[in-house]
Short mmCIF file of C-alpha atoms in Angstrom, two decimals:
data_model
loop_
_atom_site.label_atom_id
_atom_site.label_comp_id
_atom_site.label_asym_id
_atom_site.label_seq_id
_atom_site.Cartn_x
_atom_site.Cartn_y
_atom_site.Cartn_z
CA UNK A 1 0.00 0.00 0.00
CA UNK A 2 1.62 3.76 -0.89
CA UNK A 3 2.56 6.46 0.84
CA UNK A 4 0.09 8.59 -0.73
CA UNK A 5 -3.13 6.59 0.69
CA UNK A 6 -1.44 6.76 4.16
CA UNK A 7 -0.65 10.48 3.83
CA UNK A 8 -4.34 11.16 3.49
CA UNK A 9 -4.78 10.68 7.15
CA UNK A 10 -1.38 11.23 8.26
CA UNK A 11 -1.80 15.01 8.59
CA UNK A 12 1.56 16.83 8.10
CA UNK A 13 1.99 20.34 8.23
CA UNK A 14 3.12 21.27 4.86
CA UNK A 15 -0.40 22.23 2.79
CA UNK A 16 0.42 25.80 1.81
CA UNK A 17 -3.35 26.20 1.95
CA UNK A 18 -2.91 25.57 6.13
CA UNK A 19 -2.18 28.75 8.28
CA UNK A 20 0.14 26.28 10.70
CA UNK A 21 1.95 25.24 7.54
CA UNK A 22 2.61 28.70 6.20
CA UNK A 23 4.38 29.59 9.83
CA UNK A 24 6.13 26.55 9.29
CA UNK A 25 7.76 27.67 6.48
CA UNK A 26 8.55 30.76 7.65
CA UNK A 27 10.50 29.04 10.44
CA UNK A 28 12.23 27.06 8.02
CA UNK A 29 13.27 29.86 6.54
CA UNK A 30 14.47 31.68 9.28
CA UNK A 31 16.93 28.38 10.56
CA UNK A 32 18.13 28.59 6.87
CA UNK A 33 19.13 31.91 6.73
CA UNK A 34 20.77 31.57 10.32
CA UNK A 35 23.18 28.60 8.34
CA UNK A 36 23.40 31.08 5.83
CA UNK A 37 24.95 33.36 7.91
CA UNK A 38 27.51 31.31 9.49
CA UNK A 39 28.70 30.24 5.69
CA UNK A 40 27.44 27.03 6.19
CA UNK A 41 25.44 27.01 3.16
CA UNK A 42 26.34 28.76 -0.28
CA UNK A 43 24.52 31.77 -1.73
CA UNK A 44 22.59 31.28 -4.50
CA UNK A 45 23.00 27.24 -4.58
CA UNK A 46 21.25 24.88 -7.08
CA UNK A 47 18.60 23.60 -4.10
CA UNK A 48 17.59 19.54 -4.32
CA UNK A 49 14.36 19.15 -2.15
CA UNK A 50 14.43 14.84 -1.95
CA UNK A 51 11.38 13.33 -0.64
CA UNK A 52 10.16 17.02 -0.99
CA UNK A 53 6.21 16.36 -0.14
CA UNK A 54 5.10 19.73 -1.16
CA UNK A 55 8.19 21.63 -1.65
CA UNK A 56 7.65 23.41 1.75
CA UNK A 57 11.74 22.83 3.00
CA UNK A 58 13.03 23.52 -0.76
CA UNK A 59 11.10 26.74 -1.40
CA UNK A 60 12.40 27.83 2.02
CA UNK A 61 16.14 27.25 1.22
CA UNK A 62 15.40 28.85 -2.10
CA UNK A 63 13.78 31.99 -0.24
CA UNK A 64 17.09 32.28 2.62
CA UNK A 65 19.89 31.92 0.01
CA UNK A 66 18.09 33.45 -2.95
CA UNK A 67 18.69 29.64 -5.00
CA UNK A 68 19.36 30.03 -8.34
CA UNK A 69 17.55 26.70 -9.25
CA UNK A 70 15.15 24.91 -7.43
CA UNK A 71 13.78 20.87 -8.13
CA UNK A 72 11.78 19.03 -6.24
CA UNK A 73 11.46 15.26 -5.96
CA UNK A 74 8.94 12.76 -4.42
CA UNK A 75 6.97 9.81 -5.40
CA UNK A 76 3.71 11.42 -4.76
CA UNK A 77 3.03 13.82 -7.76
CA UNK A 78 -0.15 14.83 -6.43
CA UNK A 79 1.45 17.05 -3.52
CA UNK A 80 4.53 18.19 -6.02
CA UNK A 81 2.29 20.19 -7.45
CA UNK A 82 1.69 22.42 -4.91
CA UNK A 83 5.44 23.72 -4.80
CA UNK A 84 4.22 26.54 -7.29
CA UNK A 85 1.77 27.89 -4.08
CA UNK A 86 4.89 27.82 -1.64
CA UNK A 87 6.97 30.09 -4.55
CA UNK A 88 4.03 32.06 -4.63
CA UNK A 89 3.88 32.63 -0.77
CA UNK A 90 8.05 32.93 -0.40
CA UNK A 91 7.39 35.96 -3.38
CA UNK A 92 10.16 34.16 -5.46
CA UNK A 93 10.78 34.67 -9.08
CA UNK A 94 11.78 31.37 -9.46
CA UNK A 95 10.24 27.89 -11.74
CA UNK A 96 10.87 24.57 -9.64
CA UNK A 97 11.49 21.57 -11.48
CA UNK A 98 9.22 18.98 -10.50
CA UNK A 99 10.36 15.36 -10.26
CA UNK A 100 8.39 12.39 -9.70
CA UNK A 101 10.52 9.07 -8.50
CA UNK A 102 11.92 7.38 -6.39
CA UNK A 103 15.00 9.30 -3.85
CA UNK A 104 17.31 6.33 -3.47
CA UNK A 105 17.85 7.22 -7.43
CA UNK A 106 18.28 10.80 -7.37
CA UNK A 107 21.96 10.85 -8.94
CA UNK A 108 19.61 9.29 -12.23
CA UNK A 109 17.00 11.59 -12.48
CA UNK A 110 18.59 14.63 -11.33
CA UNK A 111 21.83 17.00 -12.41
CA UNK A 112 24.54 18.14 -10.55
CA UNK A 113 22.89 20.74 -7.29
CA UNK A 114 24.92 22.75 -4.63
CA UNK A 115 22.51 21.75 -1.45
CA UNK A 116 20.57 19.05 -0.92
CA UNK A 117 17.88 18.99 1.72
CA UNK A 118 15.85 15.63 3.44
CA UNK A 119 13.54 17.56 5.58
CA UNK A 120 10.57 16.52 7.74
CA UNK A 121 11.69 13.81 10.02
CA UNK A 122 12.07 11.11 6.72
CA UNK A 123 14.79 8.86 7.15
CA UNK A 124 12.44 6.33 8.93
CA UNK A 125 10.91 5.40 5.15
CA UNK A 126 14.69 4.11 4.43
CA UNK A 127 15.90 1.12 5.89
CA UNK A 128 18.97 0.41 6.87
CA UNK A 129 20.14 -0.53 3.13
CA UNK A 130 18.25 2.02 1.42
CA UNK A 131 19.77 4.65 3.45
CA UNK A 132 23.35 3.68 2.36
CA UNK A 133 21.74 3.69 -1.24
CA UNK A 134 20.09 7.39 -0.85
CA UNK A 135 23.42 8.52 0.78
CA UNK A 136 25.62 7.05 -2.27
CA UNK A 137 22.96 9.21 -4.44
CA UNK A 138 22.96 12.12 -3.08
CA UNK A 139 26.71 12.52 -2.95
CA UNK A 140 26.67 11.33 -6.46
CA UNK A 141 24.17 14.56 -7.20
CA UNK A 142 26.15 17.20 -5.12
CA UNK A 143 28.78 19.88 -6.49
CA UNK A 144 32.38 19.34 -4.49
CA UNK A 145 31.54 21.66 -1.74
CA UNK A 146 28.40 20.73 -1.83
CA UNK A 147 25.97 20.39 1.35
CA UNK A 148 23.43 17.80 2.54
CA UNK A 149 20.88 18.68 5.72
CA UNK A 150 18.41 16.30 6.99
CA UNK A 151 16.17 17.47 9.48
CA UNK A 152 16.14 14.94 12.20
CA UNK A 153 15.43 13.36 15.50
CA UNK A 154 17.03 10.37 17.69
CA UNK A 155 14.24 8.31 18.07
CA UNK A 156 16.30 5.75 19.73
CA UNK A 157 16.57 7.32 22.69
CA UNK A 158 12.99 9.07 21.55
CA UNK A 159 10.77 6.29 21.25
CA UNK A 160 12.59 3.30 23.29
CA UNK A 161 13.98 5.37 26.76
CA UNK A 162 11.34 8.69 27.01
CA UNK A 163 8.45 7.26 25.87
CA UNK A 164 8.29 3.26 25.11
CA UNK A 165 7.84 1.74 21.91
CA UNK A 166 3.82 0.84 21.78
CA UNK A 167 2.47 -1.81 20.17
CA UNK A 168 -1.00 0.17 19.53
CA UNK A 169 -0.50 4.24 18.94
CA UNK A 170 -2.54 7.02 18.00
CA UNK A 171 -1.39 8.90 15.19
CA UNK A 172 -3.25 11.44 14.06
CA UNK A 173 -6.46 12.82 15.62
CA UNK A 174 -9.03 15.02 14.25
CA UNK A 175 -13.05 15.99 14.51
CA UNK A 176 -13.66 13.47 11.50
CA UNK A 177 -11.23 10.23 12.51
CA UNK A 178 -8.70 8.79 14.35
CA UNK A 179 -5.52 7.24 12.79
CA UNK A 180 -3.86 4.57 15.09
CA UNK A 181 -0.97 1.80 14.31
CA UNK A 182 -0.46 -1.52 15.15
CA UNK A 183 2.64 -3.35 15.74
CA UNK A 184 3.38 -6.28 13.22
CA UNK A 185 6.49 -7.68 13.42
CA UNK A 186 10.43 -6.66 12.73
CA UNK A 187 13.18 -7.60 10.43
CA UNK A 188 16.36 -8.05 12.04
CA UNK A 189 17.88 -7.80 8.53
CA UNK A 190 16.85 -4.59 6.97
CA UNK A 191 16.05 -3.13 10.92
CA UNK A 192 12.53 -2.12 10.59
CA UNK A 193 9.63 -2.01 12.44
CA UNK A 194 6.50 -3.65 10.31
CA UNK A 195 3.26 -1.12 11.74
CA UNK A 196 -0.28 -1.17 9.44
CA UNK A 197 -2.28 1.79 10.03
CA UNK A 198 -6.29 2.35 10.80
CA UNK A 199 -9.28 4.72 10.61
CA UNK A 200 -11.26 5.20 13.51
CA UNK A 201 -14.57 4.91 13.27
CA UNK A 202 -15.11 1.31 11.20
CA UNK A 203 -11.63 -0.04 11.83
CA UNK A 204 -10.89 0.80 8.10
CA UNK A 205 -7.57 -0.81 6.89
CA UNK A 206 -5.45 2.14 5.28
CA UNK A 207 -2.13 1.23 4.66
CA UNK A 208 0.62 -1.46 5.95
CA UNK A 209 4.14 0.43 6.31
CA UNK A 210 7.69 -0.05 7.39
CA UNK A 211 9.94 2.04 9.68
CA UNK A 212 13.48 1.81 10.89
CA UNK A 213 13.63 4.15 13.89
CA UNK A 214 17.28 5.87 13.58
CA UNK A 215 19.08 7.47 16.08
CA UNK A 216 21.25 10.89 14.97
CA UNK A 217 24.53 8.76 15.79
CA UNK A 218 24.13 6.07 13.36
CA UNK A 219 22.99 8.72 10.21
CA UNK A 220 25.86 11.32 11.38
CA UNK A 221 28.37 7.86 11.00
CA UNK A 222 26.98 7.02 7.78
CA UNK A 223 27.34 10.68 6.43
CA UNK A 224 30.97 10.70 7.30
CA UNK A 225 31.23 7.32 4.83
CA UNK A 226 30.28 9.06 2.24
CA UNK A 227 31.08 13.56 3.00
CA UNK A 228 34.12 14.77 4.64
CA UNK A 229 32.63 17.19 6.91
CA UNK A 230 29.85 15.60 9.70
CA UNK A 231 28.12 17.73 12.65
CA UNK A 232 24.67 18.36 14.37
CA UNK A 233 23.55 21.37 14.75
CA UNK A 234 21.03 20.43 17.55
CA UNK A 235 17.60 22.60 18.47
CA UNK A 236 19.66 24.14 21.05
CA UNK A 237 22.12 25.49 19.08
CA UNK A 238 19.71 27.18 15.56
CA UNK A 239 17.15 27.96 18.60
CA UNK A 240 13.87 27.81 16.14
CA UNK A 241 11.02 26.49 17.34
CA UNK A 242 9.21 23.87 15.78
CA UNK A 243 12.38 23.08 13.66
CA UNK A 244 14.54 19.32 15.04
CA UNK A 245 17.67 18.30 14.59
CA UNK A 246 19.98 19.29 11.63
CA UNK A 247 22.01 16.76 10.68
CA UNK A 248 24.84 18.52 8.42
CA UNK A 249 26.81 17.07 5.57
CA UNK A 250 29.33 18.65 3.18
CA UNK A 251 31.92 17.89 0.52
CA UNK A 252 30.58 14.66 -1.04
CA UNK A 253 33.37 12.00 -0.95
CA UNK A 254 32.77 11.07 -4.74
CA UNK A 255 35.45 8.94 -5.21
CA UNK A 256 33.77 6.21 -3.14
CA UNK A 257 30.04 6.66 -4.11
CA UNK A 258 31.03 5.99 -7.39
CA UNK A 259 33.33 2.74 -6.03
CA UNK A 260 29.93 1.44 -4.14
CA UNK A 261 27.60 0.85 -7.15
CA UNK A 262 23.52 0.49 -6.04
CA UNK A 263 24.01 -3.35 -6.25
CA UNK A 264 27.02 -3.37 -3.26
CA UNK A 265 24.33 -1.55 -0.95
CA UNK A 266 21.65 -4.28 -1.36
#
């Protein structure tokens, strides 16, 4: 079952057509132009918004660095489309490319960009596998100095020590339903979590997914595998609310993304 059935319920603040989502944005931009400051991203970059939902963290980065180029890239079309609102909104003279496929491909359906963003608390759609694939990519897509940020959280310690790993959880609740998740099962091979999701009232079957729950240690090791420059730049330390964990990446090691092809990361 897709992402996009689950994402009906799943409510997400990134509609541009949502009051909560437009401040959002705004505070996206503002931690953006904070790294922008510091010289920790470039000005006017070619901007890479992967698993970009609605464009909401690309049109930002666009908007704080005054990007040159902007594409977008997700499997859903439907919500691609709504990039051009977000351009509108940021008052940016600017045409995103849209791109519909699949993120652990990027370096094949994308040129060469300066920053690359994975924003949104994602990584748990990658398993451990995939993520060495999307990591290869994406230092296959970026210019030498190029940066990667992933907005992020340790869920690790998150989910397993502060709150407990439930086998029944309510996800999303609102006047009209309730979405809740089940436990399933795990696979100690790929390290995910198997979890199918269901609308309250009826008990309506909506999607069956699977998560791997990362910690920031083990993505910040597997960024240094593949970029020569690894930090966080915690909540602390940008001091934006509503904005996680920035997990930052620069000056793709090339040499060895092209050395690990797609089938070594199976």
């Amino acid at each position: 079952m897709s992402l996009e059935e689950l994402y009906r319920y799943l409510y997400w603040r990134m509609d541009p057509e949502d009051e909560r989502a437009v401040l959002r944005f705004w505070r996206i931009v503002e931690v953006f132009e904070k790294l922008k400051n510091k010289g920790l991203i470039p000005d006017k970059p070619r901007v890479l918004d992967i698993c970009a939902g609605t464009g909401i963290a690309g049109v930002a980065m666009a908007k704080a660095t005054d990007a040159k180029a902007l594409t977008v890239l997700d499997a859903r079309e439907k919500d691609l489309k709504k990039v051009e609102k977000w351009v509108e909104i940021a008052d940016l003279d600017l045409k995103p490319r849209i791109v519909v496929g699949d993120a652990k491909e990027v370096a094949k359906l994308v040129g060469e960009h300066d920053v690359a963003l994975l924003w949104g608390l994602t990584m748990p759609h990658f398993d451990a596998f995939d993520a060495v694939k999307l990591f290869r990519n994406v230092a296959l897509t970026l210019s030498n100095d190029g940066v990667f940020l992933l907005e992020e959280l340790d869920r690790v310690y998150g989910v397993f020590y502060q709150t407990g790993y439930k086998d029944m959880l309510i996800e999303t609740k609102t006047d009209e339903y309730t979405l809740l998740s089940v436990h399933e099962g795990y696979d100690q091979i790929r390290g995910v979590f198997k979890r199918t999701y269901y609308k309250l009232p009826g008990f309506e079957k909506v999607s069956e997914q699977e998560h791997r729950l990362w910690d920031l240690a083990s993505q910040l090791a597997l960024g240094s595998v593949f970029f020569k420059e690894h930090r966080l730049i915690s909540r602390t330390e940008h001091g934006v609310n509503g904005v996680s964990h920035i997990i930052y990446l620069k000056g793709p090691r090339r040499k060895i993304a092209e050395e690990l092809g797609d089938e070594d990361a199976l």
